[in-house]
Coordinates of C-alpha atoms in Angstrom, one line a residue:
X923 CA -0.2 0.1 -0.2
X924 CA 1.2 3.5 -0.7
X925 CA 1.5 6.5 1.8
X926 CA 0.7 9.1 0.1
X927 CA -0.8 11.7 1.8
X928 CA -2.9 12.9 -1.1
X929 CA -5.0 9.8 -1.3
X930 CA -7.9 9.9 1.1
X931 CA -10.7 7.4 2.1
X932 CA -14.2 8.5 3.1
X933 CA -17.0 6.7 4.2
X934 CA -19.8 7.5 2.2
X935 CA -22.3 5.2 4.0
X936 CA -25.4 6.7 5.7
X937 CA -25.9 6.2 9.1
X938 CA -29.4 6.8 10.7
X939 CA -28.8 10.0 11.9
X940 CA -28.1 11.0 8.4
X941 CA -31.6 9.4 7.3
X942 CA -33.6 11.6 10.2
X943 CA -31.9 14.5 8.9
X944 CA -32.7 13.7 5.2
X945 CA -36.6 13.1 6.5
X946 CA -36.3 16.5 7.9
X947 CA -35.4 18.3 4.5
X948 CA -37.8 16.2 2.7
X949 CA -40.6 17.3 5.3
X950 CA -39.6 20.6 5.0
X951 CA -39.9 20.5 1.3
X952 CA -43.2 19.2 1.4
X953 CA -44.3 22.1 3.9
X954 CA -42.9 24.4 1.3
X955 CA -44.9 22.9 -2.0
X956 CA -48.2 23.1 0.2
X957 CA -47.1 26.7 1.4
X958 CA -46.9 27.6 -2.7
X959 CA -50.2 26.3 -3.6
X960 CA -51.7 28.2 -0.9
X961 CA -49.9 31.4 -2.3
X962 CA -51.1 30.6 -5.9
X963 CA -54.7 30.5 -4.7
X964 CA -54.1 34.2 -3.1
X965 CA -56.0 37.0 -5.3
X966 CA -53.9 38.2 -8.3
X967 CA -52.0 34.7 -8.4
X968 CA -52.1 32.5 -11.4
X969 CA -54.7 29.6 -11.6
X970 CA -54.4 26.8 -9.3
X971 CA -52.5 23.8 -10.2
X972 CA -54.3 20.3 -10.2
X973 CA -53.9 17.7 -7.5
X974 CA -51.1 15.5 -8.9
X975 CA -51.9 12.1 -9.5
X976 CA -51.6 9.2 -12.1
X977 CA -54.5 10.7 -14.4
X978 CA -52.5 14.1 -14.2
X979 CA -49.2 13.1 -15.0
X980 CA -50.5 10.9 -18.0
X981 CA -52.3 13.9 -19.5
X982 CA -49.2 16.2 -18.5
X983 CA -47.2 13.7 -20.6
X984 CA -50.1 13.8 -23.1
X985 CA -50.1 17.6 -23.9
X986 CA -46.0 17.4 -23.9
X987 CA -46.8 14.7 -26.9
X988 CA -49.3 16.9 -28.6
X989 CA -47.0 20.5 -28.8
X990 CA -43.9 18.3 -30.0
X991 CA -46.7 16.9 -33.0
X992 CA -47.4 20.4 -33.6
X993 CA -50.8 20.3 -32.5
X994 CA -50.8 22.2 -29.6
X995 CA -49.1 25.8 -29.0
X996 CA -45.7 26.3 -27.1
X997 CA -45.8 28.1 -24.1
X998 CA -44.7 31.0 -26.2
X999 CA -48.1 30.4 -28.3
X1000 CA -46.1 29.1 -31.5
X1001 CA -46.8 25.7 -33.0
X1002 CA -43.8 23.7 -33.8
X1003 CA -43.3 20.2 -34.7
X1004 CA -40.7 17.8 -33.0
X1005 CA -41.3 14.4 -34.3
X1006 CA -38.9 12.6 -32.7
X1007 CA -39.5 14.2 -29.3
X1008 CA -43.3 13.2 -30.0
X1009 CA -42.3 9.5 -30.4
X1010 CA -39.9 10.0 -27.4
X1011 CA -43.2 11.1 -25.6
X1012 CA -45.3 8.1 -27.0
X1013 CA -42.8 5.6 -26.1
X1014 CA -42.6 6.4 -22.9
X1015 CA -46.5 6.5 -22.2
X1016 CA -45.8 2.8 -23.8
X1017 CA -43.4 2.0 -21.4
X1018 CA -45.9 3.2 -18.6
X1019 CA -48.2 1.1 -20.1
X1020 CA -46.3 -2.3 -20.1
X1021 CA -44.7 -1.6 -16.7
X1022 CA -48.1 -0.8 -14.4
X1023 CA -49.9 -3.4 -16.5
X1024 CA -52.5 -5.3 -13.8
X1025 CA -51.6 -2.5 -11.4
X1026 CA -54.3 0.3 -12.5
X1027 CA -57.4 1.0 -11.8
X1028 CA -60.1 0.7 -14.6
X1029 CA -60.0 4.4 -15.3
X1030 CA -56.6 4.9 -15.4
X1031 CA -56.4 2.0 -17.5
X1032 CA -58.9 3.5 -20.2
X1033 CA -57.0 6.6 -19.7
X1034 CA -53.9 5.4 -20.8
X1035 CA -54.8 3.2 -23.6
X1036 CA -57.4 5.7 -25.1
X1037 CA -54.2 8.5 -24.9
X1038 CA -51.7 6.1 -26.3
X1039 CA -54.2 4.8 -29.1
X1040 CA -55.2 8.7 -29.6
X1041 CA -51.4 9.8 -29.8
X1042 CA -50.0 7.2 -32.1
X1043 CA -53.1 8.1 -35.1
X1044 CA -51.4 11.9 -34.3
X1045 CA -47.9 10.6 -35.4
X1046 CA -49.2 8.5 -38.3
X1047 CA -51.0 11.7 -39.7
X1048 CA -48.1 13.8 -38.7
X1049 CA -45.6 11.6 -40.1
X1050 CA -47.2 11.5 -43.8

């Protein structure tokens, strides 16, 4: 072994005390998110955000695909088509469908199936 003083070994494993500190920070972050939502509903603030659940997550990805297909405006109110990004989002939804098969309730499964069907048809039409 070398006695090189520039070489040091640090133990990066976490102890139970470290886990408590991480949990405390996570709880603080969650409290901040609740405070942010309350601020968003204040007069003059933007629209309140919908609750985050699996369906809103899927719809968010679907909206992203529509933007990339050029069928929905970007935040700058422009229509831009980027088929490789649209295909990537559709592939992500297909991956989610495969990985969650049998674990979704009926409404979630139907939403995902119909969203994929619709986006795939739109992609084929856009790629022509």
